[in-house]
mmCIF file of C-alpha atoms and ligand atoms in Angstrom:
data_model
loop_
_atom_site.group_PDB
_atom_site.id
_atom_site.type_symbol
_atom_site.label_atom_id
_atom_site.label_comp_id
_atom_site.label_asym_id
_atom_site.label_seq_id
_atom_site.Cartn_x
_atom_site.Cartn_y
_atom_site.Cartn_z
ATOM 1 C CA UNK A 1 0.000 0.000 0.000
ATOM 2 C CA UNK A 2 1.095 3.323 -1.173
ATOM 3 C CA UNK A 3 0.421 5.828 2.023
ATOM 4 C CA UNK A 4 2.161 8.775 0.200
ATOM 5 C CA UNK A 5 -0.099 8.640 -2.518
ATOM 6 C CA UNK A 6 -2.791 7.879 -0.715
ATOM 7 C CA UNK A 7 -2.270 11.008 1.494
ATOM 8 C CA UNK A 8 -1.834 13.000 -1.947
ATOM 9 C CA UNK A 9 -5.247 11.803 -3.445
ATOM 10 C CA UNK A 10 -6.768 12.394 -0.197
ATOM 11 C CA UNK A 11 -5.607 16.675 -0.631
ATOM 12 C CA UNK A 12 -6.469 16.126 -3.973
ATOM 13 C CA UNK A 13 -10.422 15.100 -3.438
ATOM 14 C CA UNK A 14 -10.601 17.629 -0.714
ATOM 15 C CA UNK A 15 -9.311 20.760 -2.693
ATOM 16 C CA UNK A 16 -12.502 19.637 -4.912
ATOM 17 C CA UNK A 17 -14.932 18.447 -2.220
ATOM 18 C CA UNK A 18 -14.929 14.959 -4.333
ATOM 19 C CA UNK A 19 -15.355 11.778 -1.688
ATOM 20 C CA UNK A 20 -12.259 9.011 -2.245
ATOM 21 C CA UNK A 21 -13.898 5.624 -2.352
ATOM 22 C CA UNK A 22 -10.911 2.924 -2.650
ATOM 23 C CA UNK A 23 -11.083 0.319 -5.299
ATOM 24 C CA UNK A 24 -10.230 -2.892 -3.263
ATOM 25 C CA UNK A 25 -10.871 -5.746 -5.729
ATOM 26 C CA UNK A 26 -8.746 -8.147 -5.794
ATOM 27 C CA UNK A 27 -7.114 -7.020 -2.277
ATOM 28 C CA UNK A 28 -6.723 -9.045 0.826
ATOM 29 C CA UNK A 29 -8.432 -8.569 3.870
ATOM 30 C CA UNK A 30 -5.064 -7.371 5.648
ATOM 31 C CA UNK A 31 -4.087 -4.931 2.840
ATOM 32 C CA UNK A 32 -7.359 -2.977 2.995
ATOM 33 C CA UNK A 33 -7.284 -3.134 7.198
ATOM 34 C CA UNK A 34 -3.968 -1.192 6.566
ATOM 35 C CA UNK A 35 -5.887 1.032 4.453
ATOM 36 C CA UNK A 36 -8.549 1.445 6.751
ATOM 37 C CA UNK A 37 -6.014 1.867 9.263
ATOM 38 C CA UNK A 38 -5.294 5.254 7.678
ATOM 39 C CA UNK A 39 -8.847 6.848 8.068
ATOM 40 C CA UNK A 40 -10.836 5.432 5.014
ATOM 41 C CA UNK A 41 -13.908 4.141 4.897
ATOM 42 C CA UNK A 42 -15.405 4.105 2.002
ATOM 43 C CA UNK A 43 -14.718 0.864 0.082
ATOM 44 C CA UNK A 44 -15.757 -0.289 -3.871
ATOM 45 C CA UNK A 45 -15.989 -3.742 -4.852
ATOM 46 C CA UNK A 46 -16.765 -5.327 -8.026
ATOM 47 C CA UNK A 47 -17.910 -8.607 -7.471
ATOM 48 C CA UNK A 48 -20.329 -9.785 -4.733
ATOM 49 C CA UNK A 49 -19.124 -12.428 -3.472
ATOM 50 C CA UNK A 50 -15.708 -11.151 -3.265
ATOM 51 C CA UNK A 51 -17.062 -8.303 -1.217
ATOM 52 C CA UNK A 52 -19.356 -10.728 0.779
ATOM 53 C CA UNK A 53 -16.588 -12.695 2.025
ATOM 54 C CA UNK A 54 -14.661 -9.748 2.910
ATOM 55 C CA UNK A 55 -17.556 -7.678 4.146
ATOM 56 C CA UNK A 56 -17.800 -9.994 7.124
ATOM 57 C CA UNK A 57 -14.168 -10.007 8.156
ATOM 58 C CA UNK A 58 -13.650 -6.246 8.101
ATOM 59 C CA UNK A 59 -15.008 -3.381 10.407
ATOM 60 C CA UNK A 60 -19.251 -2.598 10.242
ATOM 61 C CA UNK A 61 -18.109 0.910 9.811
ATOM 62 C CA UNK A 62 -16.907 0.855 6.128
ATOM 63 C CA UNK A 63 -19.145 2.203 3.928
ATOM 64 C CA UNK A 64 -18.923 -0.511 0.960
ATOM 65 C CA UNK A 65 -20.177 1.187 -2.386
ATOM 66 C CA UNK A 66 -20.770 -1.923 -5.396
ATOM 67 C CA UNK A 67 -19.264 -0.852 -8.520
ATOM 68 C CA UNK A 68 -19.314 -3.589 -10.798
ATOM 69 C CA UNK A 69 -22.252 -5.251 -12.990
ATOM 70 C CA UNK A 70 -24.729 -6.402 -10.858
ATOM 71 C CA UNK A 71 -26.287 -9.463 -11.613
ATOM 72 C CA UNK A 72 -30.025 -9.387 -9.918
ATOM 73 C CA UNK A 73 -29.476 -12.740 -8.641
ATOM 74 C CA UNK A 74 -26.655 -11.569 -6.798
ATOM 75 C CA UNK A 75 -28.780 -8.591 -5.388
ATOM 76 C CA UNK A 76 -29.852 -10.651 -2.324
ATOM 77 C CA UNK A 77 -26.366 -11.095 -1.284
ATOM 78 C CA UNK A 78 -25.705 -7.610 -0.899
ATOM 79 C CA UNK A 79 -28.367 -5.741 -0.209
ATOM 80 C CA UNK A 80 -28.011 -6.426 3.574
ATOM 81 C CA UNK A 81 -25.467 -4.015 4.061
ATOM 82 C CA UNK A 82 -24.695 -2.280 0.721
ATOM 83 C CA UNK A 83 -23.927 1.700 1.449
ATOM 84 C CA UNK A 84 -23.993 3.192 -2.547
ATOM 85 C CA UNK A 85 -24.704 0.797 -5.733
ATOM 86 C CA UNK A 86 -22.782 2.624 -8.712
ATOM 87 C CA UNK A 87 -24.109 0.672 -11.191
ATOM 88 C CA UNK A 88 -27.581 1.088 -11.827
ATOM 89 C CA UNK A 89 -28.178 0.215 -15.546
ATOM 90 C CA UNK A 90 -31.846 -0.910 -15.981
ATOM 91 C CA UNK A 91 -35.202 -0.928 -14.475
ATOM 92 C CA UNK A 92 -35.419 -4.665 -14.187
ATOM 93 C CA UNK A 93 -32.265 -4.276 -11.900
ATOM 94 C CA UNK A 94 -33.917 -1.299 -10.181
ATOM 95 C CA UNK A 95 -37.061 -3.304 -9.746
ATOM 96 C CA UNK A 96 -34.823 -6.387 -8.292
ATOM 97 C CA UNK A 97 -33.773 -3.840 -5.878
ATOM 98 C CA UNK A 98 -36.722 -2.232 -4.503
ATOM 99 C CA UNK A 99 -38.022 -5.615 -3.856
ATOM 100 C CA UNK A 100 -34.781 -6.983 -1.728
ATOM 101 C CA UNK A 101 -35.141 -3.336 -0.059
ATOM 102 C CA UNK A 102 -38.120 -3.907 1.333
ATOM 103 C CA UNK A 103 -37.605 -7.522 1.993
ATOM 104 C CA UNK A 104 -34.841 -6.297 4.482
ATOM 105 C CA UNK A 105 -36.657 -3.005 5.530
ATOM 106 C CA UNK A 106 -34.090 -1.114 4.138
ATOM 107 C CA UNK A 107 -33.504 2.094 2.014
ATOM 108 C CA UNK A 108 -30.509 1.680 -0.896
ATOM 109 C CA UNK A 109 -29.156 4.315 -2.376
ATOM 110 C CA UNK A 110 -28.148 3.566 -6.146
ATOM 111 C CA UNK A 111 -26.231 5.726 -9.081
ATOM 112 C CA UNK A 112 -26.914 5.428 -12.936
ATOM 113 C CA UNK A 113 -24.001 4.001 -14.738
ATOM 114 C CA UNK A 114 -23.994 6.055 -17.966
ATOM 115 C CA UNK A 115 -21.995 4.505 -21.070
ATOM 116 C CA UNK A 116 -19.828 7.320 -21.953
ATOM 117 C CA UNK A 117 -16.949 5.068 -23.313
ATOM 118 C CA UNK A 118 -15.966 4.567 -26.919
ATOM 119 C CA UNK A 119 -15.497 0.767 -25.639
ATOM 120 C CA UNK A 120 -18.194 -1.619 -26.363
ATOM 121 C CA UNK A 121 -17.146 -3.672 -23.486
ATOM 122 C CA UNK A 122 -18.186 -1.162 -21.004
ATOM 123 C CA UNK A 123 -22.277 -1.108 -19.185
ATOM 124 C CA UNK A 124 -24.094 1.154 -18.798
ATOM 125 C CA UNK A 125 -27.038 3.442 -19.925
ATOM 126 C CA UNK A 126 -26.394 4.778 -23.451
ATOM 127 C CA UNK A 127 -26.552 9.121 -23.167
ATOM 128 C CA UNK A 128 -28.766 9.515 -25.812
ATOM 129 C CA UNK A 129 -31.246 7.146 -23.479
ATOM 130 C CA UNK A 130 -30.918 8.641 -20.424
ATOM 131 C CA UNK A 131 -33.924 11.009 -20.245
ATOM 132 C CA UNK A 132 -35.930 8.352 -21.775
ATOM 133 C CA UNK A 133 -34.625 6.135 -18.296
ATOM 134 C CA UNK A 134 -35.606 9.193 -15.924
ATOM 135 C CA UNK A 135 -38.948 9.487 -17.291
ATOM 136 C CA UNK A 136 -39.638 5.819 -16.164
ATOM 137 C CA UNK A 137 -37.708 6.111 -13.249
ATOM 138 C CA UNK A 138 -39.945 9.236 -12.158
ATOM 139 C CA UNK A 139 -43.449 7.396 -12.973
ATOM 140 C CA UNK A 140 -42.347 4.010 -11.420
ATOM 141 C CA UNK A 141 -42.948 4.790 -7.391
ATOM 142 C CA UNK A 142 -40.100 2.927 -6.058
ATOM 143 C CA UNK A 143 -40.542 3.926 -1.865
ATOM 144 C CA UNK A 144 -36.941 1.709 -1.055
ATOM 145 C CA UNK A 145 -34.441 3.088 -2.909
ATOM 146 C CA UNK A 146 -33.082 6.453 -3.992
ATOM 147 C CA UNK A 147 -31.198 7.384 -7.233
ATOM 148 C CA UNK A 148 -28.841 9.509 -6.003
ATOM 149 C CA UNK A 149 -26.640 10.319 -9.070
ATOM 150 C CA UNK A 150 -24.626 9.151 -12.004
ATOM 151 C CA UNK A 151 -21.549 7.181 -12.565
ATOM 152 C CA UNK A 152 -19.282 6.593 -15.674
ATOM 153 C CA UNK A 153 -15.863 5.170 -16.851
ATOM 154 C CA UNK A 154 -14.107 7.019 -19.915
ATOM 155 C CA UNK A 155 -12.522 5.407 -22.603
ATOM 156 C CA UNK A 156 -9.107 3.602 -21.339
ATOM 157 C CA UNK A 157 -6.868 6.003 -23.696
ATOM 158 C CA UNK A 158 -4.141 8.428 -23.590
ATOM 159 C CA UNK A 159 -5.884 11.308 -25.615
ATOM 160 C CA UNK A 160 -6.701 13.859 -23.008
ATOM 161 C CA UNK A 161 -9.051 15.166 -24.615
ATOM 162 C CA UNK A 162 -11.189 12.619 -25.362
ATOM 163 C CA UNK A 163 -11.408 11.727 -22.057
ATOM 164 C CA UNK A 164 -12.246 14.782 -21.141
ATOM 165 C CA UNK A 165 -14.644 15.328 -23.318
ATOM 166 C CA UNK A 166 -16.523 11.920 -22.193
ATOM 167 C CA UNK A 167 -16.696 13.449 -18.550
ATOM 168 C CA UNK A 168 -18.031 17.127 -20.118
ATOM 169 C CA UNK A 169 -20.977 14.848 -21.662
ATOM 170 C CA UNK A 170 -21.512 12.683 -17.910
ATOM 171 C CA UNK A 171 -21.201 16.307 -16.420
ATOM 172 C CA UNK A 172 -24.265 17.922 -18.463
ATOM 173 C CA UNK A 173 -26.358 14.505 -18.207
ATOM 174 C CA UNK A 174 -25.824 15.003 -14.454
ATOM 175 C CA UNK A 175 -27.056 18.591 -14.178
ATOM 176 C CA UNK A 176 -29.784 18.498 -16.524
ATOM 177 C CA UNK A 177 -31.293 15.200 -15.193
ATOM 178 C CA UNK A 178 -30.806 17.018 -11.359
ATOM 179 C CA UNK A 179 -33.095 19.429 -12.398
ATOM 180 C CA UNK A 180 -35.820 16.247 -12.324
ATOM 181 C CA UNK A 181 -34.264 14.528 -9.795
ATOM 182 C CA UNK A 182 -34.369 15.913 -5.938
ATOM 183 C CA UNK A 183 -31.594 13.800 -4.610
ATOM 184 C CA UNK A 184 -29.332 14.055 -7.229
ATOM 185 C CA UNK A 185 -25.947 14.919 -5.783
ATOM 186 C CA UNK A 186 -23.295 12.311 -6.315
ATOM 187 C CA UNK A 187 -21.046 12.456 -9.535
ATOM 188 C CA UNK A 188 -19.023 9.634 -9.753
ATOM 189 C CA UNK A 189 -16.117 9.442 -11.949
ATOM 190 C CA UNK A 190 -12.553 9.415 -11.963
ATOM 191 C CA UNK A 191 -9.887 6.581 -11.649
ATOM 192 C CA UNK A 192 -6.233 6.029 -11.183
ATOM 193 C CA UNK A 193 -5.082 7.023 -14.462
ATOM 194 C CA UNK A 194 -8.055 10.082 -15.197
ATOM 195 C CA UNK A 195 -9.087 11.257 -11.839
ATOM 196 C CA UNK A 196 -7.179 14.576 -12.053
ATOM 197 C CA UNK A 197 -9.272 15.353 -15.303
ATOM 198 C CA UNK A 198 -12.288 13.681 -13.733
ATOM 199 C CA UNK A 199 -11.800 16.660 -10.718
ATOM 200 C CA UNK A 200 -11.379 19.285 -12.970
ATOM 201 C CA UNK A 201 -14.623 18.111 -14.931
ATOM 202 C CA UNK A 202 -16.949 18.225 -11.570
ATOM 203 C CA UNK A 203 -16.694 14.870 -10.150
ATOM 204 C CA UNK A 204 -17.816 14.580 -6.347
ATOM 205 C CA UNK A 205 -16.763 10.841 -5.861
ATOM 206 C CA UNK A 206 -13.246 9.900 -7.307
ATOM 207 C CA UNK A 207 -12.641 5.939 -6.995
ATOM 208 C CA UNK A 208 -8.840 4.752 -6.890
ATOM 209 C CA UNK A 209 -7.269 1.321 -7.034
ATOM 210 C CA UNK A 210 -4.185 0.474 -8.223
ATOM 211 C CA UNK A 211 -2.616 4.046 -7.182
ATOM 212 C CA UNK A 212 -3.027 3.156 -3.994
ATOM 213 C CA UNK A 213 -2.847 -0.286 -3.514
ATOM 214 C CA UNK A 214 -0.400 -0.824 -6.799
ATOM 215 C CA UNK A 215 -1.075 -2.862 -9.849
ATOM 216 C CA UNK A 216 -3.791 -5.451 -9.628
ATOM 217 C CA UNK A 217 -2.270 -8.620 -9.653
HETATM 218 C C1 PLP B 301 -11.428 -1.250 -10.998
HETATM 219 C C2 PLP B 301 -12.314 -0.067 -11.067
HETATM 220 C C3 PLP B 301 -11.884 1.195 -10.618
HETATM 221 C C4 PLP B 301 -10.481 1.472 -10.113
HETATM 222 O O1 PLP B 301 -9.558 1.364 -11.138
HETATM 223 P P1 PLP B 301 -8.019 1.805 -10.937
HETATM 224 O O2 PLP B 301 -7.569 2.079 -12.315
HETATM 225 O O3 PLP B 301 -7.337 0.639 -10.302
HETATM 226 O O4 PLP B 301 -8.002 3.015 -10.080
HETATM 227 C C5 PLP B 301 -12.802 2.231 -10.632
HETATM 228 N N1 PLP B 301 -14.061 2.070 -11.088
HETATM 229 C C6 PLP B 301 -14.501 0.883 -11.538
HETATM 230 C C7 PLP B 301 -15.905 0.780 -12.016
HETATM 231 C C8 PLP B 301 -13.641 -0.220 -11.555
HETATM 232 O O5 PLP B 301 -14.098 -1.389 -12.026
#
């Protein structure tokens, strides 16, 4: 673990106000305790039962935030304790949700993932289908969870300003659709190799891996 650059990401985020959420895939238990150990506590996982086996070995006061593709049968698993889901990408999945909510008399906070990639690999809600998503999202009376924001991953290049111009486009989606959307405050985007641009574009919620934690083995 990398405490120097941790510290320096931490300065970073709060020059912009942007939360740090640490990307701890693939990390042991111990590595992200050492982590922890220097005053985070917001975690993001991307598979469930990666983060259900660890969930239950770590401290109850991490806030764990699922960033991955959720599978709804995998919804169940989670849902229990899940602080932010990041990856919001249909209503079937938002239905899923709401049910497992109530089942456990809980309410779950959950983010669009927008497609702003070039990569076809990549989930998400295509832009151009956003509105389209919020208009259903605003007629479907969902009492158990919120959908607190957006979240998206630009392309995995080293043109600048493409990347930058992917975040511009997440940026507008996220203030025009807040203008229809009372809770809308979380702006997720940023990682290890783009979260300086990400800050500069308006991101409030940067999430960092392998800066921190080095490369993913
Ligand atoms: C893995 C992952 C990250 C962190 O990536 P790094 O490049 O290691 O910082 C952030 N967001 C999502 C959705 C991821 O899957």
């Amino acid at each position: 673990m990398d405490a120097a650059r941790l510290t320096t990401i931490l300065q970073e985020a709060e020059r912009y106000r942007a939360q740090l959420v640490v990307v701890s895939k693939n990390q042991s238990v111990d590595d992200i305790l050492q982590v922890y150990d220097h005053g985070i506590r917001h975690f993001g996982e991307n598979y469930a039962r990666e983060l259900c086996q660890k969930q239950c070995q770590l401290p109850a006061d991490i806030h764990w935030h699922f960033i991955g593709h959720l599978q709804t049968n995998k919804v169940r698993k989670i849902i229990p304790f899940i602080a932010l889901i990041q990856s919001a990408d249909s209503q079937h999945l938002l239905d899923v949700l709401e049910k497992e909510a109530i089942r456990y008399q809980r309410s779950v906070r959950c983010l669009l993932q927008v497609h702003i990639a070039r990569e076809e690999s990549k989930t998400g809600i295509k832009p151009e289908r956003l509105d389209e998503f919020i208009e259903l999202l605003l007629v479907s009376s969902r009492s158990h969870i919120q959908v607190v924001g957006l979240m998206g991953m630009a392309t995995l290049t080293d043109d600048e300003q493409q990347i930058r111009k992917e975040f511009r486009l997440l940026r507008q989606l996220f203030e025009k659709a807040r203008q229809r959307l009372p809770f809308f405050q979380i702006l997720s985007m940023g990682m290890t190799s783009d979260y300086r641009i990400a800050l500069e574009e308006g991101s409030t919620m940067i999430r960092i891996g392998s800066a921190i934690f080095g490369e993913r083995k």
